[in-house]
Amino acid sequence: MEKPAYLGIFGPGPNSSAALCSDNEIIAWAEEERFNRIKTSPNSYPSQAIAFCLKEAEKKGLTVKAVGYAWDCDNYAELATDNLKETIRKYPSETDDISLKVQESLNSLYDPMMIKNDLTLILRKNGIELDDLEFKFYAHHLCHAASAHYVSGFDDSMIIVNDGVGEVASSTLYFIDDSGEFKELENVELPNTLGGLYASITEFLGFRAYMDEGKTMGLAAYGKPNPEIQEIFEDIAHNVENSFQYTVNPRYRYSGKRTYGKRFTDLLVEKLGKPRKHGEESAMKDPYPDIAYAVQKQLEDFLVSQLKYAASLNLSKNVCFAGGIHMNCKANGMLGEYDHFDNYFFQPASSDNGVCLGAAMLAKKDFSDTEPNYPKLNHLYYGPSYSDDEIEEVLKRTKLQYKKCDSIAKEVAQLISENAIVGWFQGRMEVGARALGGRSILANPLNPDARDHVNKHVKNRESWRPFCPSLQAESFKEYFDTNIDSSNYMIIACDIDKNYLDKLPSCIHVDGTVRPQTVEKEANPIYWEMLDEFKKITGHPIVVNTSFNVQGEPIVMKPEDAIRCFYASGMDALAMGSFLIKKP
């Protein structure tokens, strides 16, 4: 009997990715950047990620029945062009012709005929004819919502989606109950966008928009309330009380002359001063931390308003969050402390690397006889894996000296306790922006110099940026002062318990918050075992964990990537499968 599978795709666009589901489980899920080594792979179809998903389907004896694409290409051009023309009518400016040209290029990029033609060729190279399959374009925010609800473990839920923009919506509130239908209750459309505004300020601060928003979030902790800056932000964006709505003044983003950047106008510069020049000025220089603080505080206030409104409808005790804004772990942690809902779920791949999963699950809903019924997400290890034989073949080919360990977990724990920085390459690669013990760089959280050493000699990034810890799930409540029960994906920031404030200096941010990963034994046995060995040595089942890459590059995927990164950085040892490589 044929066993069906459902393929979800997103790309071109930031976080181009693909996912494949059977009737009852996620089979494969990966981002194109890991294959082509281009950060976020914004200009590519996920052709290699698709090929990987299809190979995994073949291994499982699955036959692809339907394909979902996470952008409503059928309606996008009309929706987006009409929206832009209305914005121009209300806020005319000297750059309107440029805005219209940009929109024309986006209309071409997501032309439904072109997308289907290109996907036909990609699938044909993998032995599949798109014309033989069911195919559907789905609204972007609907895919975000599906990616969260279907793996939340909830029967019904409110779903809050916030990002830069879908087709024209930037925030959407959905409700789904046992009827199985997503009901759109509210939306906010361009030019009003929380994600777009945060991206504009990220660029103003000298970082890369739609890529470095985590730096803005981290920098905010060094800022303080500044009445003058706060007044400016109140003019930039306004929260509509007792509703889901907000407004963003486009005069500060696109509707006006843009001398200094792509995503902010000269009016913003007139109000806030000159933008930071990357590489010439420190982000710690006044007033940049205070600006970061202001945009972060405003974002949190707006999100709390949305949360309260959603709760006031009294439709569900459960709430899910998705969309790129909800990669902001500081805001997520703040939301999770409220008691407006009984249960909270934050999609860990909440940026656009998650929408392909939603598209696959929606295809399952529309092109099968049963409703999606997937178990609660308990890990993100859905990428490629490499056996010891495959790893050793690479080590021999590259003529490296190595040893095979009886217990790689024990060896690594000992090295970390001695303050070594260790590359950790084990099992299937995780999907998403955060390394979760599949492709990680590990360090000793008890060592006060570990953060500076990893920032300077390994990651080549700003000295003020924090790192996150992984710890055994059983110890979560001991180390953190929070109402949240667990944090498996580094998607929520929590306050450290005061008893450990001075004991774990290398994984605590300046504001006393930590973005932890709780490791469950059944989800990642070897990583849990390493933490257990570290506990035997130090008394603490917790290590510093950062992604296995250097600044500006994707997380490593295959052994060759790991070796290249290891020798191009200041790591001391590399643990791949059962093998250990040490630098002299």
Coordinates of C-alpha atoms in Angstrom, one line a residue:
M1 CA 0.0 0.0 0.0
E2 CA 1.4 3.4 -1.0
K3 CA 2.5 5.6 1.9
P4 CA 2.0 9.3 1.1
A5 CA 4.3 12.2 1.9
Y6 CA 3.8 15.9 1.6
L7 CA 6.5 18.4 0.5
G8 CA 6.6 22.0 1.7
I9 CA 8.7 24.6 0.0
F10 CA 9.7 28.3 0.5
G11 CA 12.2 30.2 -1.5
P12 CA 13.5 32.4 -3.1
G13 CA 13.5 34.6 0.0
P14 CA 15.4 34.7 3.3
N15 CA 15.6 31.3 4.9
S16 CA 14.9 29.3 1.7
S17 CA 14.0 25.8 3.0
A18 CA 12.1 22.6 2.5
A19 CA 10.3 20.1 4.7
L20 CA 8.7 16.7 4.2
C21 CA 6.0 15.1 6.3
S22 CA 4.2 11.7 6.2
D23 CA 0.7 11.3 7.5
N24 CA 1.8 11.4 11.1
E25 CA 5.4 12.6 11.5
I26 CA 8.0 15.1 10.2
I27 CA 10.5 13.2 8.1
A28 CA 13.0 15.8 6.9
W29 CA 13.4 19.6 7.3
A30 CA 16.4 21.7 6.2
E31 CA 17.5 25.1 5.0
E32 CA 19.2 25.7 1.7
E33 CA 22.0 27.8 3.3
R34 CA 23.4 24.6 4.9
F35 CA 23.9 23.1 1.5
N36 CA 25.1 26.0 -0.6
R37 CA 26.9 27.8 2.3
I38 CA 25.3 31.2 1.7
K39 CA 23.9 32.7 4.8
T40 CA 20.1 32.6 4.7
S41 CA 20.3 31.8 1.0
P42 CA 18.0 34.7 0.1
N43 CA 18.2 34.4 -3.7
S44 CA 17.8 30.7 -4.2
Y45 CA 15.2 28.0 -4.5
P46 CA 15.8 25.3 -1.9
S47 CA 16.9 22.9 -4.6
Q48 CA 19.4 21.0 -2.5
A49 CA 17.1 20.9 0.6
I50 CA 14.3 19.5 -1.7
A51 CA 16.7 16.8 -3.0
F52 CA 17.6 15.9 0.6
C53 CA 13.9 15.7 1.6
L54 CA 13.1 13.5 -1.4
K55 CA 16.0 11.1 -0.5
E56 CA 14.7 10.8 3.0
A57 CA 11.2 10.0 1.6
E58 CA 12.8 7.3 -0.6
K59 CA 14.5 5.8 2.5
K60 CA 11.2 5.6 4.3
G61 CA 9.4 4.1 1.3
L62 CA 7.2 7.2 1.0
T63 CA 5.6 8.6 -2.2
V64 CA 5.2 12.4 -2.5
K65 CA 1.5 13.1 -3.1
A66 CA 1.3 16.9 -2.8
V67 CA 3.4 20.0 -2.7
G68 CA 2.6 23.2 -0.8
Y69 CA 4.4 26.5 -1.4
A70 CA 4.5 29.0 1.4
W71 CA 3.6 32.2 -0.5
D72 CA 0.3 33.1 -2.2
C73 CA 1.7 33.7 -5.6
D74 CA -1.7 33.6 -7.3
N75 CA -2.8 36.8 -5.5
Y76 CA 0.5 38.4 -4.4
A77 CA 1.0 40.8 -7.3
E78 CA -2.4 42.3 -7.1
L79 CA -2.5 42.5 -3.3
A80 CA 1.0 44.0 -2.9
T81 CA 0.7 46.5 -5.7
D82 CA -2.7 47.8 -4.6
N83 CA -1.3 48.1 -1.0
L84 CA 1.7 50.0 -2.2
K85 CA -0.3 52.4 -4.4
E86 CA -2.6 53.1 -1.4
T87 CA 0.4 53.9 0.8
I88 CA 1.8 56.2 -1.9
R89 CA -1.5 58.0 -2.2
K90 CA -1.5 58.6 1.5
Y91 CA 2.2 59.3 1.9
P92 CA 3.6 60.6 -1.4
S93 CA 7.3 61.0 -1.6
E94 CA 10.2 61.5 -4.1
T95 CA 11.1 57.8 -3.9
D96 CA 7.7 56.5 -5.0
D97 CA 9.0 55.5 -8.5
I98 CA 11.8 53.4 -6.9
S99 CA 9.3 51.7 -4.6
L100 CA 7.1 50.8 -7.5
K101 CA 10.1 49.4 -9.4
V102 CA 11.0 47.3 -6.4
Q103 CA 7.5 46.0 -6.2
E104 CA 7.5 45.1 -10.0
S105 CA 10.6 43.0 -9.4
L106 CA 9.0 41.2 -6.5
N107 CA 5.9 40.6 -8.6
S108 CA 8.1 38.9 -11.2
L109 CA 10.1 36.9 -8.6
Y110 CA 6.9 35.4 -7.2
D111 CA 5.0 35.1 -10.5
P112 CA 3.0 31.9 -10.1
M113 CA 3.8 30.6 -13.6
M114 CA 7.6 31.2 -13.1
I115 CA 7.5 29.6 -9.6
K116 CA 5.7 26.5 -10.9
N117 CA 8.0 26.2 -14.0
D118 CA 11.2 26.4 -11.8
L119 CA 9.8 23.9 -9.3
T120 CA 8.9 21.6 -12.1
L121 CA 12.6 21.6 -13.3
I122 CA 13.9 21.1 -9.7
L123 CA 11.6 18.2 -9.0
R124 CA 12.2 16.6 -12.5
K125 CA 15.9 16.4 -11.6
N126 CA 14.9 14.3 -8.7
G127 CA 12.7 12.0 -10.7
I128 CA 9.4 13.6 -9.9
E129 CA 6.9 15.3 -12.2
L130 CA 5.1 18.3 -10.6
D131 CA 2.2 17.8 -13.0
D132 CA 1.6 14.4 -11.5
L133 CA 1.2 15.9 -8.0
E134 CA -1.3 18.1 -6.2
F135 CA 0.0 21.6 -5.8
K136 CA -1.1 24.7 -4.0
F137 CA 0.1 28.2 -3.1
Y138 CA -0.6 29.0 0.6
A139 CA -0.8 32.4 2.3
H140 CA 2.5 33.0 4.1
H141 CA 1.0 33.8 7.5
L142 CA -1.3 30.8 7.3
C143 CA 1.9 28.6 6.8
H144 CA 3.5 30.3 9.9
A145 CA 0.3 29.5 11.9
A146 CA 0.1 25.9 10.7
S147 CA 3.8 25.3 11.5
A148 CA 3.1 26.3 15.1
H149 CA -0.4 24.9 15.8
Y150 CA 0.1 21.4 14.3
V151 CA 3.2 20.7 16.4
S152 CA 2.0 22.4 19.6
G153 CA 0.2 19.5 21.1
F154 CA -3.0 21.6 21.4
D155 CA -6.4 20.7 20.2
D156 CA -7.4 24.3 19.8
S157 CA -5.4 27.5 20.0
M158 CA -5.0 31.2 19.2
I159 CA -2.1 31.8 16.9
I160 CA -0.3 35.1 16.8
V161 CA 1.9 35.7 13.8
N162 CA 4.3 38.6 13.5
D163 CA 7.0 39.2 10.9
G164 CA 8.3 41.7 8.4
V165 CA 5.6 41.0 5.9
G166 CA 3.8 38.1 4.3
E167 CA 2.1 39.0 1.1
V168 CA 0.8 42.3 2.6
A169 CA 0.0 41.2 6.2
S170 CA 2.7 41.8 8.9
S171 CA 0.7 40.6 11.9
T172 CA -2.2 38.1 11.9
L173 CA -4.3 36.6 14.6
Y174 CA -5.8 33.1 13.9
F175 CA -8.0 30.7 15.9
I176 CA -8.4 27.0 15.2
D177 CA -10.6 24.5 17.1
D178 CA -11.6 20.9 16.6
S179 CA -13.3 21.9 13.3
G180 CA -9.8 22.0 11.8
E181 CA -10.2 25.3 10.1
F182 CA -8.0 28.3 10.7
K183 CA -10.1 31.4 11.2
E184 CA -8.4 34.7 10.6
L185 CA -9.7 37.1 13.3
E186 CA -7.4 40.1 12.8
N187 CA -4.6 41.3 10.6
V188 CA -2.3 44.3 10.3
E189 CA -1.1 45.2 6.8
L190 CA 1.8 47.3 5.3
P191 CA 3.0 50.0 5.8
N192 CA 2.4 48.9 9.5
T193 CA 4.9 46.2 10.4
L194 CA 6.7 45.4 13.7
G195 CA 9.3 43.2 11.9
G196 CA 9.9 45.8 9.3
L197 CA 10.4 48.6 11.9
Y198 CA 12.8 46.4 13.9
A199 CA 14.7 45.6 10.7
S200 CA 15.0 49.4 9.9
I201 CA 16.4 50.1 13.3
T202 CA 18.7 47.2 13.0
E203 CA 20.1 48.7 9.8
F204 CA 20.3 52.2 11.4
L205 CA 22.4 50.6 14.2
G206 CA 25.0 49.4 11.6
F207 CA 23.8 45.8 11.5
R208 CA 22.3 43.8 8.6
A209 CA 18.5 44.0 8.3
Y210 CA 16.6 40.8 8.4
M211 CA 19.7 39.0 9.5
D212 CA 21.2 40.7 12.6
E213 CA 18.1 41.5 14.6
G214 CA 19.5 39.3 17.4
K215 CA 22.3 41.8 17.8
T216 CA 19.8 44.6 18.2
M217 CA 18.1 42.6 20.9
G218 CA 21.4 41.9 22.7
L219 CA 22.5 45.5 22.5
A220 CA 19.2 46.6 24.0
A221 CA 20.2 45.1 27.4
Y222 CA 23.0 47.7 27.6
G223 CA 20.6 50.6 27.0
K224 CA 18.4 52.6 29.3
P225 CA 15.2 54.5 29.1
N226 CA 15.8 57.8 27.3
P227 CA 12.7 60.2 27.3
E228 CA 13.8 62.0 24.1
I229 CA 14.3 58.8 22.2
Q230 CA 11.1 57.3 23.6
E231 CA 9.2 60.3 22.3
I232 CA 10.6 59.8 18.8
F233 CA 9.6 56.2 18.8
E234 CA 6.1 57.2 19.9
D235 CA 5.9 59.2 16.7
I236 CA 7.3 56.3 14.7
A237 CA 4.8 53.7 15.9
H238 CA 1.5 53.9 17.8
N239 CA -0.2 51.1 19.6
V240 CA -4.0 51.0 19.3
E241 CA -5.3 50.2 22.9
N242 CA -7.5 47.3 23.5
S243 CA -7.1 45.9 20.0
F244 CA -4.7 43.8 17.9
Q245 CA -3.8 46.8 15.8
Y246 CA -0.9 49.3 15.6
T247 CA 0.4 51.8 13.2
V248 CA 3.9 52.5 11.9
N249 CA 4.6 55.9 10.2
P250 CA 6.1 55.1 6.8
R251 CA 7.7 58.5 6.7
Y252 CA 10.5 57.0 8.8
R253 CA 11.0 53.9 6.7
Y254 CA 10.3 54.1 3.0
S255 CA 8.2 57.2 2.2
G256 CA 11.0 59.7 1.8
K257 CA 14.5 60.3 0.7
R258 CA 16.9 57.5 1.9
T259 CA 20.5 58.9 1.9
Y260 CA 22.0 56.7 4.5
G261 CA 20.3 53.3 4.1
K262 CA 17.8 51.1 2.3
R263 CA 15.3 50.8 5.0
F264 CA 15.1 54.1 6.8
T265 CA 14.6 57.6 5.6
D266 CA 16.4 60.9 6.3
L267 CA 13.6 61.8 8.7
L268 CA 14.8 59.0 11.0
V269 CA 18.3 60.4 10.8
E270 CA 17.0 63.9 11.5
K271 CA 15.4 62.7 14.7
L272 CA 17.9 60.1 16.0
G273 CA 21.1 61.4 14.6
K274 CA 23.6 59.9 12.2
P275 CA 23.3 56.1 11.8
R276 CA 26.3 54.0 13.0
K277 CA 28.8 53.1 10.4
H278 CA 29.7 49.4 10.7
G279 CA 33.4 48.9 11.4
E280 CA 34.0 52.5 12.2
E281 CA 32.1 53.0 15.4
S282 CA 31.3 50.7 18.3
A283 CA 27.7 49.8 18.8
M284 CA 28.3 50.5 22.5
K285 CA 28.7 54.2 21.8
D286 CA 25.9 56.5 22.8
P287 CA 23.1 56.7 21.8
Y288 CA 23.0 53.4 20.0
P289 CA 22.3 51.1 23.1
D290 CA 19.5 53.5 24.1
I291 CA 18.0 53.3 20.6
A292 CA 18.1 49.5 20.7
Y293 CA 16.5 49.6 24.2
A294 CA 13.7 51.8 22.9
V295 CA 12.8 49.6 19.9
Q296 CA 12.9 46.5 22.0
K297 CA 10.8 48.0 24.7
Q298 CA 8.2 49.2 22.2
L299 CA 8.1 45.8 20.5
E300 CA 7.5 44.1 23.9
D301 CA 4.7 46.6 24.7
F302 CA 3.0 46.0 21.4
L303 CA 3.2 42.2 21.7
V304 CA 1.7 42.3 25.3
S305 CA -1.1 44.3 23.9
Q306 CA -1.7 41.7 21.2
L307 CA -1.6 38.9 23.8
K308 CA -4.1 40.6 26.1
Y309 CA -6.5 41.2 23.1
A310 CA -6.2 37.6 22.0
A311 CA -7.0 36.4 25.6
S312 CA -9.9 38.8 25.9
L313 CA -11.8 36.9 23.1
N314 CA -12.0 33.9 25.4
L315 CA -11.8 31.4 22.6
S316 CA -8.9 29.2 23.9
K317 CA -6.6 28.6 26.8
N318 CA -3.7 27.9 24.5
V319 CA -1.6 30.3 22.4
C320 CA 1.0 29.8 19.7
F321 CA 3.5 32.2 18.2
A322 CA 5.3 32.2 14.9
G323 CA 6.8 34.7 12.4
G324 CA 10.3 36.2 12.5
I325 CA 9.5 38.6 15.3
H326 CA 9.2 35.5 17.6
M327 CA 12.9 34.7 17.2
N328 CA 13.2 37.5 19.7
C329 CA 13.8 35.4 22.8
K330 CA 13.7 38.4 25.2
A331 CA 10.2 39.3 24.0
N332 CA 9.1 35.6 24.1
G333 CA 10.3 35.1 27.6
M334 CA 8.4 38.2 28.7
L335 CA 5.2 37.0 27.0
G336 CA 5.5 33.6 28.6
E337 CA 5.5 35.0 32.1
Y338 CA 1.9 36.3 31.7
D339 CA -1.0 34.2 32.9
H340 CA -3.4 35.3 30.1
F341 CA -3.3 31.8 28.7
D342 CA -2.7 28.4 30.4
N343 CA -0.3 27.1 27.7
Y344 CA 2.2 28.8 25.4
F345 CA 4.0 27.4 22.4
F346 CA 6.7 29.3 20.5
Q347 CA 7.5 27.7 17.1
P348 CA 11.4 27.4 17.4
A349 CA 11.8 27.9 13.6
S350 CA 9.6 30.9 13.7
S351 CA 11.3 32.8 10.9
D352 CA 10.8 31.8 7.3
N353 CA 12.6 28.5 7.7
G354 CA 9.4 27.3 9.4
V355 CA 6.9 28.1 6.7
C356 CA 7.8 25.2 4.5
L357 CA 6.8 22.9 7.4
G358 CA 3.4 24.7 7.6
A359 CA 3.0 24.4 3.8
A360 CA 3.7 20.6 4.0
M361 CA 1.2 20.1 6.7
L362 CA -1.5 22.2 5.0
A363 CA -0.9 20.1 1.9
K364 CA -1.6 17.1 4.1
K365 CA -4.8 18.7 5.3
D366 CA -6.1 19.6 1.8
F367 CA -5.0 16.5 -0.1
S368 CA -5.7 13.6 2.2
D369 CA -8.7 12.0 3.8
T370 CA -7.7 12.9 7.4
E371 CA -6.9 16.0 9.3
P372 CA -3.2 16.6 10.3
N373 CA -2.5 15.0 13.7
Y374 CA 1.1 15.4 14.4
P375 CA 2.7 14.8 17.8
K376 CA 4.0 17.7 19.9
L377 CA 7.4 18.8 18.7
N378 CA 10.2 17.4 20.9
H379 CA 13.3 18.0 18.8
L380 CA 14.5 19.8 15.7
Y381 CA 17.0 17.2 14.4
Y382 CA 15.6 16.7 10.9
G383 CA 18.7 17.4 8.8
P384 CA 21.4 15.2 7.3
S385 CA 23.4 12.8 9.5
Y386 CA 26.7 11.1 8.9
S387 CA 27.8 7.6 10.2
D388 CA 31.2 6.9 11.8
D389 CA 32.3 5.2 8.6
E390 CA 31.4 8.3 6.5
I391 CA 33.2 10.6 9.0
E392 CA 36.3 8.4 9.2
E393 CA 36.5 8.4 5.4
V394 CA 36.7 12.2 5.4
L395 CA 39.3 12.2 8.2
K396 CA 41.5 9.8 6.3
R397 CA 41.1 11.7 3.0
T398 CA 42.1 15.0 4.7
K399 CA 45.1 13.2 6.4
L400 CA 44.1 14.4 9.9
Q401 CA 45.3 12.7 13.0
Y402 CA 42.4 11.5 15.2
K403 CA 41.4 8.9 17.7
K404 CA 38.3 6.9 18.1
C405 CA 36.8 7.2 21.6
D406 CA 34.9 4.6 23.6
S407 CA 32.9 7.5 25.1
I408 CA 33.1 10.7 23.2
A409 CA 30.7 12.3 25.7
K410 CA 33.1 11.6 28.6
E411 CA 36.2 12.8 26.7
V412 CA 34.4 16.1 25.6
A413 CA 33.1 16.7 29.1
Q414 CA 36.6 16.4 30.5
L415 CA 38.0 18.8 27.8
I416 CA 35.4 21.4 28.5
S417 CA 36.0 21.2 32.3
E418 CA 39.6 22.0 31.4
N419 CA 38.4 25.1 29.5
A420 CA 38.9 23.8 26.0
I421 CA 36.6 25.1 23.3
V422 CA 35.1 22.1 21.5
G423 CA 33.3 21.7 18.2
W424 CA 30.5 19.2 18.6
F425 CA 29.2 17.3 15.5
Q426 CA 26.7 14.6 16.3
G427 CA 23.7 12.9 14.7
R428 CA 21.2 14.7 12.5
M429 CA 21.7 18.4 12.0
E430 CA 19.1 20.7 13.6
V431 CA 16.9 23.1 11.7
G432 CA 16.7 26.7 12.6
A433 CA 19.0 29.5 13.7
R434 CA 20.0 28.0 17.1
A435 CA 22.4 25.1 17.5
L436 CA 20.9 22.5 19.8
G437 CA 23.6 19.9 20.3
G438 CA 23.8 18.6 16.7
R439 CA 26.2 21.2 15.3
S440 CA 27.5 23.2 18.3
I441 CA 30.5 24.9 19.7
L442 CA 30.8 24.1 23.5
A443 CA 32.6 25.8 26.3
N444 CA 32.8 25.9 30.1
P445 CA 30.2 28.3 31.6
L446 CA 32.1 28.4 34.9
N447 CA 35.1 30.0 33.2
P448 CA 34.7 33.8 33.3
D449 CA 36.9 34.2 30.2
A450 CA 35.0 31.7 28.0
R451 CA 32.6 34.2 26.5
D452 CA 35.4 36.7 25.5
H453 CA 37.6 33.9 24.2
V454 CA 34.9 32.4 22.0
N455 CA 33.7 35.8 20.7
K456 CA 37.2 36.9 19.8
H457 CA 39.1 33.8 18.8
V458 CA 36.3 31.5 17.5
K459 CA 33.2 33.4 16.4
N460 CA 35.0 36.6 15.4
R461 CA 32.1 38.7 16.7
E462 CA 31.4 41.6 19.0
S463 CA 32.7 41.2 22.6
W464 CA 29.4 42.3 24.2
R465 CA 27.3 39.6 22.6
P466 CA 26.1 36.8 25.0
F467 CA 26.1 33.1 24.7
C468 CA 23.5 30.5 25.7
P469 CA 23.7 27.4 27.8
S470 CA 22.5 23.8 27.3
L471 CA 21.5 22.0 30.4
Q472 CA 19.8 18.8 31.4
A473 CA 16.0 19.3 31.4
E474 CA 15.8 17.8 34.9
S475 CA 17.8 20.8 36.3
F476 CA 15.9 23.6 34.6
K477 CA 13.9 24.9 37.5
E478 CA 17.0 24.7 39.8
Y479 CA 18.9 27.2 37.6
F480 CA 16.1 29.5 36.4
D481 CA 13.6 31.7 38.1
T482 CA 10.7 31.4 35.7
N483 CA 7.0 30.3 35.4
I484 CA 7.9 28.5 32.1
D485 CA 8.2 24.8 32.4
S486 CA 10.9 24.1 29.8
S487 CA 12.9 25.8 27.1
N488 CA 14.0 23.1 24.6
Y489 CA 15.0 25.4 21.8
M490 CA 16.7 28.6 23.0
I491 CA 13.6 30.5 21.9
I492 CA 12.8 32.0 25.4
A493 CA 14.9 34.2 27.7
C494 CA 14.6 33.5 31.4
D495 CA 16.0 35.1 34.6
I496 CA 18.8 33.1 36.1
D497 CA 18.2 32.0 39.7
K498 CA 20.1 34.4 42.0
N499 CA 22.0 31.6 43.5
Y500 CA 23.8 31.0 40.2
L501 CA 24.2 34.6 39.1
D502 CA 28.0 34.6 39.9
K503 CA 28.6 31.0 39.2
L504 CA 27.9 30.9 35.4
P505 CA 29.5 34.1 34.1
S506 CA 29.9 33.1 30.5
C507 CA 26.3 32.4 29.7
I508 CA 24.5 35.2 31.5
H509 CA 23.7 38.4 29.7
V510 CA 24.3 41.8 31.3
D511 CA 20.6 42.1 32.3
G512 CA 20.6 38.8 34.2
T513 CA 18.8 36.8 31.5
V514 CA 19.7 33.6 29.8
R515 CA 18.4 31.9 26.7
P516 CA 18.6 28.2 27.7
Q517 CA 18.2 24.9 25.9
T518 CA 16.8 22.2 28.1
V519 CA 18.1 18.8 26.9
E520 CA 15.9 15.8 27.3
K521 CA 17.6 12.4 27.3
E522 CA 15.2 10.8 24.8
A523 CA 15.6 13.7 22.3
N524 CA 19.4 13.8 22.3
P525 CA 20.9 10.9 24.3
I526 CA 24.6 11.6 23.6
Y527 CA 24.3 15.3 24.3
W528 CA 22.5 14.6 27.6
E529 CA 25.2 12.0 28.4
M530 CA 27.9 14.6 27.9
L531 CA 26.1 17.0 30.2
D532 CA 25.8 14.3 32.8
E533 CA 29.6 13.6 32.6
F534 CA 30.3 17.3 32.9
K535 CA 28.0 17.3 36.0
K536 CA 30.1 14.5 37.5
I537 CA 33.2 16.6 37.1
T538 CA 32.0 20.1 38.0
G539 CA 28.7 19.6 39.8
H540 CA 26.8 21.5 37.0
P541 CA 24.9 19.8 34.1
I542 CA 25.3 22.8 31.9
V543 CA 27.7 24.0 29.2
V544 CA 27.9 27.1 26.9
N545 CA 26.5 26.2 23.5
T546 CA 26.8 28.4 20.4
S547 CA 26.3 27.5 16.8
F548 CA 29.0 25.7 14.9
N549 CA 30.0 28.5 12.5
V550 CA 31.9 31.7 12.4
Q551 CA 30.3 35.1 11.9
G552 CA 28.6 35.5 8.5
E553 CA 28.6 31.8 7.7
P554 CA 25.8 29.2 8.0
I555 CA 26.0 26.5 10.7
V556 CA 28.1 23.6 9.4
M557 CA 26.3 20.6 7.9
K558 CA 28.8 17.9 6.8
P559 CA 32.2 16.8 8.1
E560 CA 34.1 18.8 5.6
D561 CA 32.4 22.0 6.7
A562 CA 33.2 21.2 10.4
I563 CA 36.9 20.6 9.6
R564 CA 37.2 23.8 7.6
C565 CA 35.5 25.8 10.4
F566 CA 37.6 24.1 13.1
Y567 CA 40.9 24.9 11.5
A568 CA 39.9 28.4 10.5
S569 CA 39.0 29.4 14.1
G570 CA 40.4 29.1 17.7
M571 CA 38.6 25.9 18.7
D572 CA 40.8 23.4 20.6
A573 CA 39.2 20.1 19.8
L574 CA 36.6 18.7 17.4
A575 CA 34.3 15.8 18.3
M576 CA 32.6 14.2 15.2
G577 CA 30.8 11.0 15.8
S578 CA 33.1 8.8 17.9
F579 CA 36.2 10.6 16.7
L580 CA 38.2 13.3 18.5
I581 CA 40.6 15.7 16.7
K582 CA 42.8 18.0 18.8
K583 CA 45.0 20.8 17.8
P584 CA 48.7 20.7 19.0

